Structure formats: C-alpha cells, structure tokens
Amino acid sequence: MQLAKHWRLKGPRYRLAAVRHPETGAICFPPPADSAEWDEVALSGQGVVESFAAVGKAADGFVDGSIMALIRLAEGPVITAQLTDLEYADVTIGLQVEMVTRKLRDLGPDGLIVYGYKFRPLLSQV
Amino acid sequence: MRKTYIVGTGQTPVGEHWDASLLTLAIRALNSARGAVARPVEALYVANALGGEVAGQSALGAALASAAGLEGIEALRVEAGGASGGAALRQAHLAVASGAYDIVAVVGVEKVTDLLEGPVEAALALALDADYEAAHGLTLTAGWALLQQRYMHVYGYADSAFAPFPVNAHRNAATNKGAQYRFAISPEQVLRSAKIAPPIALLDSATPGDGAAAVIVATEEVARELGGARVRIAGSSLAAGSPALGTRSDLLWLDAADRSARRAFEQARVEPKAVDVLELSDQHGIVASLSLEASGFAERGTAPRLAADGLIARDGALPLATMGGCKARGDAVGALGVYQAVELSAQLQGAAGPNQVADAQIAFAQCLGGLGATAATHVLIRED
C-alpha cells in the first residue's frame, strides 16, 4: 500500500510546497531530504517548459505515451513533471504552463489512487 | 598503493538467454575468466543493478560464491545502477592496491528477460529520483530523451545528428561474435525507425539484455607470472552527482562523469588526447555525446559533429564502441563496466580480432548509473 510513503509527500504533491532557507532565502523544490529547519513557501505553480519528451514504453503502473517535461518554475527551481491537456506536437520549449492536480497512477484494487501535480498550458495564454 | 592488473577475462553474449539463470550466466563468465589464473580467488564482487527486482535474488555475493564453489571468501554485490560494473571493478582495484588481497574476481551480471517491458522499465527507473521523477512516470529512456531535446534546442541540432553513434556501434558489432545485434544499419534506417521516446529513435536505443562478464584483478607479481602484455588499471575513479535532473545546475553537463574522468586521468598521468580506444555508456547517442564532452574528449555541443566526421570509427582518432557498445553488443545494465573492461583488455593485448584498433596502448572506460548520477571511470594501459 505504501500509505505513509505517499502521505509524507502530500505537501509537495498537492500544493507544490517548497521550502525557503531561513538565512540565505534560497527556495528549494523538491525540499531537501531533511528540511525541518527550513520555512515552507508556496509556489505560484507557473513555469516554462525547458525540455520535453514522450514516454514510449511506460514503467508498470503508468500509461504509454505520456509527455514528460522539465519545467522552470517562476520562483527558479526546475522540476520534472507530466504535461497534460495537450498533444506532443503542441509542446515547445518556452511554453508557459501552470500546475494542476491529476491522477498520477492507480495502484490497483487494493492500493491507492495517487494524485499529484501535472502541468497544462497556462489558461490565460490559450 | 600497489599496481593492479586485469589478468583474466570472460563473457557471455548479451541477449535473450531463456535457458540460463542469472547464476548460470555469472558462473560461465567467471569460469572463463579464471581459466588462465591458477591461483585461488580471494574475494568476489558481483556487479548487478536489477537482481532484487527482476531476478528475485539479492545477496548475490553469497549466491554466486556458493554456486561457484567459492564459499568462505569475501563476496558481495555492488549496486550503482548502470555504473555497477565500473563500481565493482573499482572495489576490486582498491582491494588489490591496498594489499588486502592479491587476486579478486569481478563478475557483472544482469538477467532482464524474465519479466516483460513494463516491470523492467520500472526496475530501471529505480536509479532515478524515486519520489520526484520515477513517481511521476519518468523512465530512464524518457530522461535521456529530455536531455536530447534540450541539447538539440541549445546547440541547434536535428534529431538526425545522433544517428552516427548507433551506425558506428552496429558496424563494429557485425564482426563481434558475442554481440546482440550483428548487422550494420544506415543513418536512414535510424531516422525512419519509430520514435520510442520522442525525440529518441528505436534504432538509437539499446535493448536491455541478459549477460555476464568477468575479470580477474591481481597484483603485478601475478600478472608477470602469466607472461605476455599486461593490462594495468592505471586510473580508477567513481563520482556521485544528483539523481534528479531538476537539481543540477547545468542540465547538459554530466558533473559526475567530469569529476571521475578527471581523477582517473590524473592517476594515470595521461590526457584525453592520448586515449587510443574507449567505451562509454552509449545506450543512446545523446548519452555518448554528453559523456564525450564531460570527459574531455569533445568541446561542449560538438560531440555529434565529431561522430559525423568519423572520429569514433575504428580507424578514427577516438574509436568508440569497438565491439558494438551498449547499442549493438547489448546492454547488460549493471554488467556494462565489466564488459567494457573485458573488451578493452582484448584491445590492449591485440586480441580483438577483426575489431582490433591498431597499436592500442591506452584505453578509457566509463559507465553511468541513472541519468549520469553515478560515473565510474577507468584508464587501462598496456605494459610490455
């Protein structure tokens, strides 16, 4: 089931919760492995595609053909996430995107449905 | 530190070995490598990336030592994803250099075909960042595809620019009896092949396969007893970087490859331009390109051009994948670094048959784990 594993990630997964270093002000996402001393900071959820690729053969539990991207968030960090609500042919480097919450995977009849962030084209730009 | 040498080598072909288990493959390679070495093996390092997840067997040191009749010696598994082979070779080198042992065996082994593609992709993805990459659906191939797309954008290449790498690998594999794909391919075939992880093409993509390779690492005394040209491990280094792409300061720079290559060159007291023959992680042209650049063989953004100009051919200045590389010899994942050591030893001893690089004296081997998060690099030098 791995309940606790997914529960621990609820901040970053659902709210894109990043952390800010109390002294340097550096914003970090994903949060460092032990970020107890850092302050939580909310990210805007907006960013720009730095690269993208399609997953031909997906790992077990995922769907073939999904689009992965490296996204530079407005606050600076680069994250790896799926793009959604568009076709591969419509993606370009430089595309403005925003975070949405979607189903990442279904762990089966006895498991969890794992939700988390994906990114879609920025609606105000469409 | 004492000098160390590769004094015995063995390998199985890479491919679909339906009739052989992980241990069967490992023993075949190990026995072949021990053939010429009369003295007993004192320690055994088993390089393997996927054993627990795919073959259902962990604690491979004990499993293989017992199966090979080596009970009682030091034996353990070394795991660093696709860099496992180089990491295990380095452990053997350190064990002999330190004086702890005189003769150590390294066996790289992988058994992947017992599972279908989906579970194998999931197992390979374990070398990525688990919570922030693999959990979002990234696979190893798609990760390299992200880097290829960025590389094409930054340096202005089309996806056709990477075709010279698989074309070279297949040309070399055609005359390697132990290769997975013994046929040549054309650049046009690469371009026409389906995109398995756009922008990466099927024919620019290695297929994970079953296989085992082994080397015996020993002291100078043992190497001299055996006679003939000796293969010295002149440089050995492993460096770790960030598994997650997003946390790297420069997406197109393999920092771990850079650091491990620099240290290995320093130890060997040679420069990249002195290398006569080399093996890299070359599952895709983009992997070979980034490795060539990080390791000092090419300026940033120029590796595909060097490949197109023929520098990586067997008679070029930088002969790469001379037995077929990951793409065509086959990609036995965690065993890669050991296959590289076997093939480069043959090159340095003039025993590479039709694939021989003329007068090879200095060889370079590098294998990567994950998306370059781990890099293990070795420089081998022939001594007469």
Coordinates of N, CA and C in Angstrom, one line a residue, chain B residues 36-255:
Chain B
A36 N 42.9 -19.0 -17.0 CA 44.3 -19.0 -17.1 C 45.0 -18.7 -15.7
V37 N 44.2 -18.4 -14.7 CA 44.8 -18.0 -13.5 C 44.7 -19.2 -12.5
A38 N 45.9 -19.7 -12.2 CA 45.9 -20.9 -11.4 C 45.6 -20.7 -9.9
R39 N 46.1 -19.5 -9.4 CA 45.9 -19.3 -8.0 C 44.4 -19.0 -7.6
P40 N 44.1 -19.3 -6.4 CA 42.7 -19.1 -6.0 C 42.2 -17.7 -5.9
V41 N 41.0 -17.5 -6.2 CA 40.3 -16.2 -6.0 C 40.1 -15.9 -4.5
E42 N 40.4 -14.7 -4.0 CA 40.3 -14.4 -2.6 C 39.1 -13.6 -2.3
A43 N 38.6 -12.9 -3.2 CA 37.4 -12.1 -3.0 C 36.6 -12.0 -4.3
L44 N 35.3 -11.8 -4.2 CA 34.4 -11.7 -5.3 C 33.4 -10.5 -5.2
Y45 N 33.4 -9.6 -6.2 CA 32.5 -8.5 -6.2 C 31.5 -8.7 -7.4
V46 N 30.3 -8.8 -7.1 CA 29.3 -9.0 -8.1 C 28.6 -7.7 -8.5
A47 N 28.7 -7.3 -9.7 CA 28.1 -6.0 -10.2 C 26.7 -6.4 -10.7
N48 N 25.7 -5.8 -10.2 CA 24.3 -6.1 -10.7 C 23.4 -5.0 -10.3
A49 N 22.6 -4.6 -11.2 CA 21.7 -3.4 -11.0 C 20.3 -3.8 -10.6
L50 N 19.8 -4.9 -11.2 CA 18.3 -5.2 -11.0 C 18.0 -6.5 -10.3
G51 N 19.0 -7.2 -9.8 CA 18.8 -8.5 -9.3 C 17.6 -8.7 -8.4
G52 N 17.4 -7.8 -7.4 CA 16.3 -8.0 -6.5 C 15.0 -7.9 -7.2
E53 N 14.9 -6.9 -8.1 CA 13.6 -6.6 -8.6 C 13.2 -7.5 -9.8
V54 N 14.2 -7.9 -10.6 CA 13.9 -8.6 -11.8 C 14.2 -10.1 -11.7
A55 N 15.3 -10.4 -11.1 CA 15.7 -11.9 -11.0 C 15.2 -12.4 -9.6
G56 N 14.7 -11.6 -8.7 CA 14.2 -12.0 -7.5 C 15.2 -12.6 -6.6
Q57 N 16.5 -12.2 -6.8 CA 17.6 -12.7 -5.9 C 18.4 -11.5 -5.5
S58 N 18.5 -11.3 -4.2 CA 19.5 -10.3 -3.7 C 20.6 -11.1 -3.0
A59 N 21.5 -10.4 -2.2 CA 22.6 -11.1 -1.6 C 23.4 -11.9 -2.6
L60 N 23.7 -11.3 -3.8 CA 24.3 -12.1 -4.9 C 25.7 -12.5 -4.6
G61 N 26.4 -11.9 -3.7 CA 27.7 -12.3 -3.3 C 27.7 -13.7 -2.8
A62 N 26.9 -14.0 -1.8 CA 26.8 -15.3 -1.3 C 26.2 -16.3 -2.3
A63 N 25.2 -15.9 -3.1 CA 24.6 -16.8 -4.0 C 25.6 -17.3 -5.1
L64 N 26.4 -16.3 -5.6 CA 27.4 -16.7 -6.6 C 28.6 -17.4 -6.1
A65 N 29.1 -17.0 -4.9 CA 30.2 -17.6 -4.3 C 29.9 -19.1 -4.0
S66 N 28.7 -19.3 -3.5 CA 28.3 -20.7 -3.2 C 28.1 -21.5 -4.5
A67 N 27.5 -20.9 -5.5 CA 27.3 -21.6 -6.8 C 28.6 -21.9 -7.5
A68 N 29.6 -21.1 -7.3 CA 30.9 -21.2 -8.0 C 31.9 -22.0 -7.1
G69 N 31.5 -22.5 -6.0 CA 32.4 -23.3 -5.2 C 33.4 -22.4 -4.5
L70 N 33.1 -21.2 -4.2 CA 34.0 -20.2 -3.5 C 33.5 -19.9 -2.1
E71 N 32.8 -20.8 -1.5 CA 32.3 -20.5 -0.2 C 33.4 -20.2 0.8
G72 N 33.2 -19.2 1.6 CA 34.2 -18.8 2.6 C 35.0 -17.5 2.3
I73 N 35.0 -17.2 1.0 CA 35.7 -15.9 0.6 C 34.8 -14.7 0.9
E74 N 35.4 -13.5 0.8 CA 34.6 -12.3 0.9 C 33.9 -12.2 -0.4
A75 N 32.6 -12.0 -0.4 CA 31.8 -11.9 -1.6 C 30.6 -11.0 -1.3
L76 N 30.3 -10.0 -2.2 CA 29.1 -9.2 -2.0 C 28.8 -8.5 -3.3
R77 N 27.5 -8.0 -3.4 CA 27.0 -7.3 -4.6 C 27.3 -5.9 -4.5
V78 N 27.7 -5.3 -5.6 CA 27.9 -3.8 -5.7 C 26.8 -3.3 -6.6
E79 N 26.1 -2.3 -6.2 CA 25.0 -1.7 -7.0 C 25.1 -0.2 -7.1
A80 N 25.2 0.2 -8.3 CA 25.1 1.7 -8.6 C 24.4 1.9 -9.9
G81 N 23.3 1.2 -10.1 CA 22.5 1.3 -11.3 C 23.4 0.8 -12.5
G82 N 23.4 1.6 -13.6 CA 24.2 1.2 -14.8 C 25.7 1.4 -14.6
A83 N 26.1 2.0 -13.4 CA 27.5 2.1 -13.1 C 28.0 1.0 -12.2
S84 N 27.2 0.0 -12.0 CA 27.5 -1.1 -11.0 C 28.8 -1.8 -11.5
G85 N 29.0 -2.0 -12.8 CA 30.1 -2.8 -13.2 C 31.4 -2.0 -13.0
G86 N 31.5 -0.7 -13.3 CA 32.6 0.1 -13.0 C 32.9 0.2 -11.5
A87 N 31.8 0.3 -10.8 CA 31.9 0.4 -9.3 C 32.5 -0.8 -8.7
A88 N 32.1 -2.0 -9.2 CA 32.7 -3.3 -8.7 C 34.1 -3.4 -9.1
L89 N 34.5 -3.0 -10.3 CA 35.8 -3.1 -10.8 C 36.7 -2.2 -9.9
R90 N 36.2 -1.1 -9.5 CA 37.0 -0.2 -8.7 C 37.2 -0.8 -7.3
Q91 N 36.2 -1.5 -6.8 CA 36.3 -2.1 -5.4 C 37.4 -3.2 -5.5
A92 N 37.5 -3.9 -6.6 CA 38.5 -5.0 -6.8 C 39.9 -4.3 -6.9
H93 N 39.9 -3.2 -7.6 CA 41.2 -2.5 -7.8 C 41.7 -2.0 -6.4
L94 N 40.8 -1.4 -5.6 CA 41.2 -0.9 -4.3 C 41.6 -2.1 -3.4
A95 N 40.9 -3.2 -3.5 CA 41.2 -4.3 -2.6 C 42.6 -4.9 -2.9
V96 N 43.0 -4.9 -4.2 CA 44.3 -5.4 -4.5 C 45.4 -4.3 -4.3
A97 N 45.0 -3.1 -4.6 CA 46.0 -2.0 -4.5 C 46.3 -1.8 -3.0
S98 N 45.4 -2.0 -2.1 CA 45.6 -1.8 -0.7 C 46.4 -2.9 0.0
G99 N 46.5 -4.0 -0.7 CA 47.2 -5.1 -0.1 C 46.3 -6.1 0.6
A100 N 45.0 -5.8 0.6 CA 44.1 -6.7 1.3 C 44.1 -8.1 0.6
Y101 N 44.1 -8.1 -0.7 CA 44.0 -9.4 -1.4 C 45.0 -9.3 -2.6
D102 N 45.4 -10.4 -3.1 CA 46.2 -10.5 -4.3 C 45.4 -10.8 -5.6
I103 N 44.3 -11.5 -5.4 CA 43.5 -11.9 -6.6 C 42.0 -11.8 -6.3
V104 N 41.4 -10.9 -7.0 CA 40.0 -10.6 -6.8 C 39.2 -10.8 -8.1
A105 N 38.0 -11.4 -8.0 CA 37.2 -11.6 -9.2 C 36.1 -10.6 -9.2
V106 N 35.8 -10.0 -10.4 CA 34.6 -9.1 -10.6 C 33.7 -9.8 -11.6
V107 N 32.5 -10.0 -11.2 CA 31.5 -10.5 -12.2 C 30.4 -9.5 -12.3
G108 N 30.1 -9.1 -13.5 CA 29.0 -8.2 -13.8 C 27.9 -9.1 -14.4
V109 N 26.7 -9.1 -13.9 CA 25.7 -10.0 -14.4 C 24.3 -9.3 -14.3
E110 N 23.5 -9.5 -15.4 CA 22.2 -9.0 -15.4 C 21.3 -10.0 -16.1
K111 N 20.1 -10.2 -15.5 CA 19.1 -11.1 -16.1 C 17.8 -10.3 -16.2
V112 N 17.4 -9.8 -17.4 CA 16.3 -8.9 -17.5 C 15.1 -9.5 -18.3
T113 N 15.3 -10.6 -19.0 CA 14.2 -11.1 -19.9 C 13.2 -12.0 -19.2
D114 N 13.3 -12.2 -17.9 CA 12.3 -13.0 -17.3 C 11.1 -12.2 -17.0
L115 N 11.1 -10.9 -17.2 CA 10.0 -10.0 -17.0 C 9.6 -9.3 -18.3
L116 N 8.4 -8.8 -18.4 CA 8.0 -8.0 -19.6 C 8.6 -6.6 -19.5
E117 N 8.4 -5.8 -20.5 CA 8.9 -4.5 -20.6 C 8.5 -3.6 -19.5
G118 N 7.3 -3.6 -19.1 CA 6.8 -2.6 -18.1 C 7.5 -2.8 -16.8
P119 N 7.6 -4.0 -16.2 CA 8.3 -4.1 -14.9 C 9.8 -3.9 -15.1
V120 N 10.4 -4.1 -16.3 CA 11.8 -3.9 -16.5 C 12.0 -2.3 -16.5
E121 N 11.1 -1.6 -17.2 CA 11.2 -0.1 -17.2 C 11.1 0.4 -15.8
A122 N 10.2 -0.2 -15.0 CA 10.1 0.3 -13.6 C 11.3 0.0 -12.8
A123 N 12.0 -1.2 -13.0 CA 13.2 -1.5 -12.3 C 14.3 -0.6 -12.7
L124 N 14.4 -0.3 -14.0 CA 15.5 0.6 -14.5 C 15.3 2.0 -13.9
A125 N 14.0 2.4 -13.7 CA 13.7 3.7 -13.2 C 14.0 3.9 -11.7
L126 N 14.3 2.8 -11.1 CA 14.7 2.9 -9.7 C 16.0 3.7 -9.5
A127 N 16.8 3.8 -10.6 CA 18.1 4.6 -10.5 C 17.8 6.1 -10.6
L128 N 16.5 6.5 -10.9 CA 16.2 7.9 -10.9 C 15.8 8.4 -9.5
D129 N 15.4 9.6 -9.4 CA 14.9 10.1 -8.1 C 13.5 9.5 -7.9
A130 N 13.4 8.7 -6.9 CA 12.2 7.9 -6.7 C 10.9 8.7 -6.5
D131 N 11.0 9.7 -5.6 CA 9.8 10.5 -5.2 C 9.4 11.6 -6.2
Y132 N 10.4 12.2 -6.9 CA 10.2 13.3 -7.7 C 10.4 13.1 -9.2
E133 N 10.8 11.9 -9.6 CA 11.0 11.6 -11.1 C 10.2 10.3 -11.4
A134 N 10.7 9.2 -10.9 CA 10.0 7.9 -11.2 C 8.6 7.9 -10.8
A135 N 8.2 8.5 -9.6 CA 6.9 8.5 -9.2 C 6.0 9.3 -10.1
H136 N 6.5 10.2 -10.9 CA 5.8 11.0 -11.9 C 5.7 10.4 -13.3
G137 N 6.3 9.2 -13.4 CA 6.2 8.5 -14.7 C 7.5 8.5 -15.5
L138 N 8.5 9.2 -15.0 CA 9.7 9.3 -15.8 C 10.4 7.9 -15.9
T139 N 10.9 7.5 -17.1 CA 11.7 6.3 -17.3 C 13.1 6.8 -17.6
L140 N 14.0 5.8 -17.6 CA 15.4 6.1 -17.9 C 15.5 6.6 -19.3
T141 N 14.8 6.0 -20.3 CA 14.9 6.4 -21.7 C 14.3 7.8 -21.9
A142 N 13.1 8.0 -21.2 CA 12.5 9.3 -21.3 C 13.4 10.4 -20.7
G143 N 14.1 10.1 -19.7 CA 15.0 11.0 -19.1 C 16.1 11.5 -20.0
W144 N 16.7 10.5 -20.7 CA 17.7 10.8 -21.7 C 17.1 11.6 -22.9
A145 N 15.8 11.3 -23.2 CA 15.1 12.0 -24.3 C 14.9 13.5 -23.9
L146 N 14.6 13.7 -22.6 CA 14.5 15.1 -22.1 C 15.8 15.9 -22.4
L147 N 16.9 15.2 -22.1 CA 18.2 15.8 -22.3 C 18.6 16.0 -23.8
Q148 N 18.2 15.0 -24.6 CA 18.4 15.1 -26.0 C 17.6 16.3 -26.6
Q149 N 16.4 16.5 -26.2 CA 15.6 17.6 -26.7 C 16.2 18.9 -26.3
R150 N 16.7 19.0 -25.1 CA 17.3 20.3 -24.6 C 18.6 20.5 -25.4
Y151 N 19.4 19.4 -25.6 CA 20.7 19.5 -26.3 C 20.4 20.0 -27.7
M152 N 19.4 19.5 -28.4 CA 19.1 19.9 -29.8 C 18.7 21.4 -29.8
H153 N 17.9 21.8 -28.8 CA 17.5 23.2 -28.7 C 18.6 24.2 -28.5
V154 N 19.5 23.8 -27.5 CA 20.6 24.7 -27.2 C 21.7 24.8 -28.3
Y155 N 22.0 23.6 -28.8 CA 23.1 23.6 -29.8 C 22.7 23.6 -31.3
G156 N 21.4 23.6 -31.5 CA 20.8 23.7 -32.8 C 21.0 22.4 -33.7
Y157 N 20.8 21.3 -33.1 CA 20.9 20.0 -33.9 C 19.5 19.5 -34.2
A158 N 19.4 18.8 -35.3 CA 18.2 18.0 -35.6 C 18.3 16.6 -34.9
D159 N 17.3 15.8 -34.8 CA 17.4 14.5 -34.2 C 18.2 13.6 -35.0
S160 N 18.4 13.9 -36.3 CA 19.3 13.0 -37.1 C 20.7 13.1 -36.7
A161 N 21.1 14.1 -36.0 CA 22.5 14.3 -35.6 C 23.1 13.2 -34.8
F162 N 22.2 12.4 -34.1 CA 22.7 11.4 -33.2 C 22.9 10.0 -33.9
A163 N 22.4 9.9 -35.1 CA 22.5 8.6 -35.9 C 23.9 8.1 -36.0
P164 N 24.9 8.9 -36.2 CA 26.3 8.3 -36.4 C 26.7 7.4 -35.2
F165 N 26.2 7.6 -34.0 CA 26.6 6.7 -32.9 C 26.0 5.3 -33.0
P166 N 24.7 5.1 -33.2 CA 24.3 3.7 -33.5 C 24.8 3.1 -34.7
V167 N 25.0 3.9 -35.8 CA 25.5 3.3 -37.0 C 27.0 2.8 -36.8
N168 N 27.8 3.5 -36.1 CA 29.1 3.1 -35.7 C 29.1 1.8 -34.9
A169 N 28.2 1.8 -33.9 CA 28.1 0.7 -33.0 C 27.8 -0.6 -33.7
H170 N 26.8 -0.5 -34.6 CA 26.3 -1.7 -35.3 C 27.4 -2.1 -36.3
R171 N 28.1 -1.2 -37.0 CA 29.1 -1.6 -37.9 C 30.2 -2.4 -37.2
N172 N 30.5 -2.0 -35.9 CA 31.5 -2.8 -35.2 C 31.0 -4.1 -34.7
A173 N 29.7 -4.1 -34.3 CA 29.1 -5.4 -33.7 C 29.0 -6.5 -34.8
A174 N 29.0 -6.1 -36.1 CA 28.8 -7.1 -37.1 C 29.9 -8.1 -37.1
T175 N 31.1 -7.7 -36.6 CA 32.2 -8.7 -36.6 C 32.5 -9.1 -35.2
N176 N 31.6 -8.9 -34.2 CA 31.8 -9.4 -32.9 C 30.8 -10.6 -32.6
K177 N 31.4 -11.8 -32.5 CA 30.6 -13.0 -32.3 C 29.7 -12.9 -31.0
G178 N 30.2 -12.1 -30.1 CA 29.4 -12.1 -28.8 C 28.4 -11.0 -28.8
A179 N 28.2 -10.3 -29.9 CA 27.3 -9.1 -29.9 C 25.8 -9.6 -30.0
Q180 N 24.9 -8.7 -29.5 CA 23.5 -9.0 -29.6 C 23.0 -8.7 -31.0
Y181 N 23.4 -7.7 -31.6 CA 22.9 -7.3 -33.0 C 24.1 -7.3 -34.0
R182 N 24.3 -8.4 -34.7 CA 25.4 -8.5 -35.6 C 25.1 -8.1 -37.0
F183 N 24.6 -6.9 -37.2 CA 24.4 -6.4 -38.5 C 24.5 -4.9 -38.6
A184 N 24.9 -4.4 -39.7 CA 25.1 -2.9 -39.9 C 23.7 -2.3 -40.1
I185 N 23.6 -1.0 -39.8 CA 22.4 -0.2 -40.1 C 22.9 1.1 -40.7
S186 N 22.0 1.7 -41.5 CA 22.3 3.0 -42.1 C 21.7 4.2 -41.4
P187 N 22.3 5.4 -41.6 CA 21.6 6.6 -40.9 C 20.2 6.7 -41.3
E188 N 19.9 6.4 -42.6 CA 18.5 6.5 -43.0 C 17.5 5.5 -42.2
Q189 N 18.0 4.3 -41.9 CA 17.2 3.4 -41.2 C 17.0 3.9 -39.7
V190 N 18.0 4.5 -39.2 CA 17.8 5.1 -37.8 C 16.7 6.2 -37.9
L191 N 16.8 7.0 -38.9 CA 15.8 8.1 -39.0 C 14.4 7.6 -39.2
R192 N 14.3 6.6 -40.0 CA 13.0 6.0 -40.4 C 12.4 5.2 -39.2
S193 N 13.2 4.8 -38.3 CA 12.7 3.9 -37.2 C 11.8 4.7 -36.3
A194 N 10.9 3.9 -35.7 CA 9.9 4.6 -34.8 C 10.5 5.3 -33.7
K195 N 9.9 6.4 -33.2 CA 10.4 7.1 -32.1 C 9.9 6.4 -30.8
I196 N 10.8 5.7 -30.1 CA 10.3 5.0 -28.9 C 10.1 5.9 -27.7
A197 N 10.8 7.0 -27.7 CA 10.6 8.0 -26.6 C 11.0 9.3 -27.3
P198 N 10.1 9.9 -28.1 CA 10.4 11.1 -28.9 C 11.1 12.1 -28.0
P199 N 12.3 12.6 -28.5 CA 12.8 12.5 -29.8 C 13.8 11.3 -30.0
I200 N 13.9 10.4 -29.1 CA 14.8 9.2 -29.3 C 14.2 8.2 -30.2
A201 N 15.0 7.7 -31.2 CA 14.5 6.7 -32.2 C 14.8 5.3 -31.7
L202 N 14.0 4.4 -32.2 CA 14.2 3.0 -31.8 C 15.6 2.5 -32.1
L203 N 16.1 2.8 -33.3 CA 17.5 2.3 -33.7 C 18.6 3.2 -33.1
D204 N 18.2 4.1 -32.2 CA 19.2 4.8 -31.4 C 19.0 4.5 -29.9
S205 N 18.6 3.3 -29.7 CA 18.2 2.9 -28.4 C 18.6 1.5 -28.1
A206 N 19.5 1.3 -27.1 CA 19.9 -0.1 -26.7 C 18.8 -0.9 -26.1
T207 N 18.9 -2.2 -26.2 CA 17.9 -3.1 -25.6 C 18.5 -3.7 -24.4
P208 N 17.9 -3.6 -23.2 CA 18.5 -4.3 -22.1 C 18.4 -5.8 -22.3
G209 N 19.5 -6.5 -22.0 CA 19.5 -7.9 -22.3 C 20.2 -8.7 -21.2
D210 N 20.2 -10.0 -21.3 CA 20.8 -10.9 -20.3 C 22.3 -11.0 -20.6
G211 N 23.1 -11.1 -19.6 CA 24.5 -11.3 -19.9 C 25.4 -11.2 -18.7
A212 N 26.6 -11.8 -18.8 CA 27.6 -11.7 -17.7 C 29.0 -11.6 -18.3
A213 N 29.8 -10.8 -17.6 CA 31.2 -10.6 -17.9 C 32.0 -10.7 -16.7
A214 N 33.2 -11.1 -16.8 CA 34.0 -11.2 -15.6 C 35.5 -10.9 -15.8
V215 N 36.1 -10.3 -14.9 CA 37.6 -10.0 -14.9 C 38.2 -10.5 -13.6
I216 N 39.5 -10.9 -13.7 CA 40.2 -11.1 -12.5 C 41.3 -10.0 -12.4
V217 N 41.2 -9.4 -11.2 CA 42.2 -8.3 -10.9 C 43.2 -8.8 -10.0
A218 N 44.5 -8.5 -10.3 CA 45.6 -9.1 -9.4 C 46.8 -8.2 -9.4
T219 N 47.8 -8.6 -8.6 CA 49.0 -7.9 -8.4 C 49.9 -8.0 -9.6
E220 N 50.9 -7.1 -9.6 CA 51.9 -7.2 -10.7 C 52.6 -8.5 -10.7
E221 N 52.9 -9.1 -9.6 CA 53.6 -10.4 -9.5 C 52.8 -11.4 -10.2
V222 N 51.5 -11.5 -10.0 CA 50.6 -12.5 -10.7 C 50.6 -12.2 -12.2
A223 N 50.5 -10.9 -12.5 CA 50.4 -10.6 -13.9 C 51.7 -11.0 -14.7
R224 N 52.9 -10.8 -14.0 CA 54.1 -11.2 -14.6 C 54.3 -12.7 -14.8
E225 N 53.7 -13.4 -13.8 CA 53.8 -14.9 -13.8 C 53.1 -15.4 -15.1
L226 N 52.0 -14.7 -15.5 CA 51.2 -15.2 -16.6 C 51.8 -14.9 -17.9
G227 N 52.8 -13.9 -17.9 CA 53.5 -13.6 -19.1 C 52.7 -12.8 -20.1
G228 N 53.4 -12.3 -21.2 CA 52.7 -11.6 -22.3 C 52.5 -10.1 -21.9
A229 N 51.8 -9.4 -22.7 CA 51.5 -8.0 -22.5 C 50.5 -7.9 -21.3
R230 N 50.8 -6.9 -20.4 CA 50.0 -6.8 -19.2 C 49.0 -5.6 -19.4
V231 N 47.8 -5.7 -18.7 CA 46.8 -4.6 -18.8 C 46.8 -4.0 -17.4
R232 N 47.3 -2.8 -17.2 CA 47.3 -2.2 -15.9 C 46.1 -1.3 -15.7
I233 N 45.5 -1.3 -14.5 CA 44.5 -0.4 -14.2 C 45.2 0.9 -13.7
A234 N 45.4 1.8 -14.6 CA 46.2 3.0 -14.2 C 45.5 4.1 -13.6
G235 N 44.2 4.1 -13.8 CA 43.3 5.2 -13.2 C 42.0 4.6 -12.9
S236 N 41.4 4.9 -11.7 CA 40.1 4.4 -11.3 C 39.5 5.4 -10.4
S237 N 38.2 5.7 -10.8 CA 37.5 6.8 -10.0 C 36.0 6.6 -10.2
L238 N 35.3 6.9 -9.1 CA 33.9 6.9 -9.1 C 33.4 8.2 -8.5
A239 N 32.5 8.9 -9.1 CA 31.9 10.1 -8.6 C 30.4 10.1 -8.6
A240 N 29.8 10.6 -7.6 CA 28.3 10.7 -7.5 C 27.8 12.1 -7.7
G241 N 26.7 12.2 -8.4 CA 26.1 13.5 -8.6 C 24.7 13.4 -8.1
S242 N 23.8 14.3 -8.6 CA 22.4 14.3 -8.2 C 21.6 13.4 -9.2
P243 N 20.8 12.5 -8.6 CA 19.9 11.7 -9.4 C 18.9 12.5 -10.1
A244 N 18.4 13.5 -9.5 CA 17.3 14.3 -10.1 C 17.8 15.4 -11.1
L245 N 17.2 15.4 -12.3 CA 17.7 16.4 -13.3 C 17.5 17.8 -12.8
G246 N 16.3 18.1 -12.1 CA 16.0 19.5 -11.8 C 16.9 20.1 -10.8
T247 N 17.6 19.3 -10.0 CA 18.5 19.9 -9.0 C 19.9 20.1 -9.5
R248 N 20.2 19.8 -10.8 CA 21.5 20.0 -11.4 C 21.6 21.5 -11.9
S249 N 22.8 22.1 -11.7 CA 23.0 23.5 -12.0 C 23.0 23.6 -13.6
D250 N 23.4 22.6 -14.3 CA 23.6 22.6 -15.7 C 23.0 21.3 -16.3
L251 N 21.9 21.4 -17.0 CA 21.3 20.1 -17.5 C 22.1 19.4 -18.4
L252 N 23.0 20.1 -19.2 CA 23.7 19.4 -20.3 C 25.2 19.1 -19.9
W253 N 25.4 19.1 -18.6 CA 26.8 18.8 -18.1 C 26.7 17.6 -17.1
L254 N 27.3 16.5 -17.4 CA 27.4 15.3 -16.5 C 28.5 15.5 -15.5
D255 N 28.2 16.2 -14.4 CA 29.2 16.5 -13.4 C 29.9 15.3 -12.9

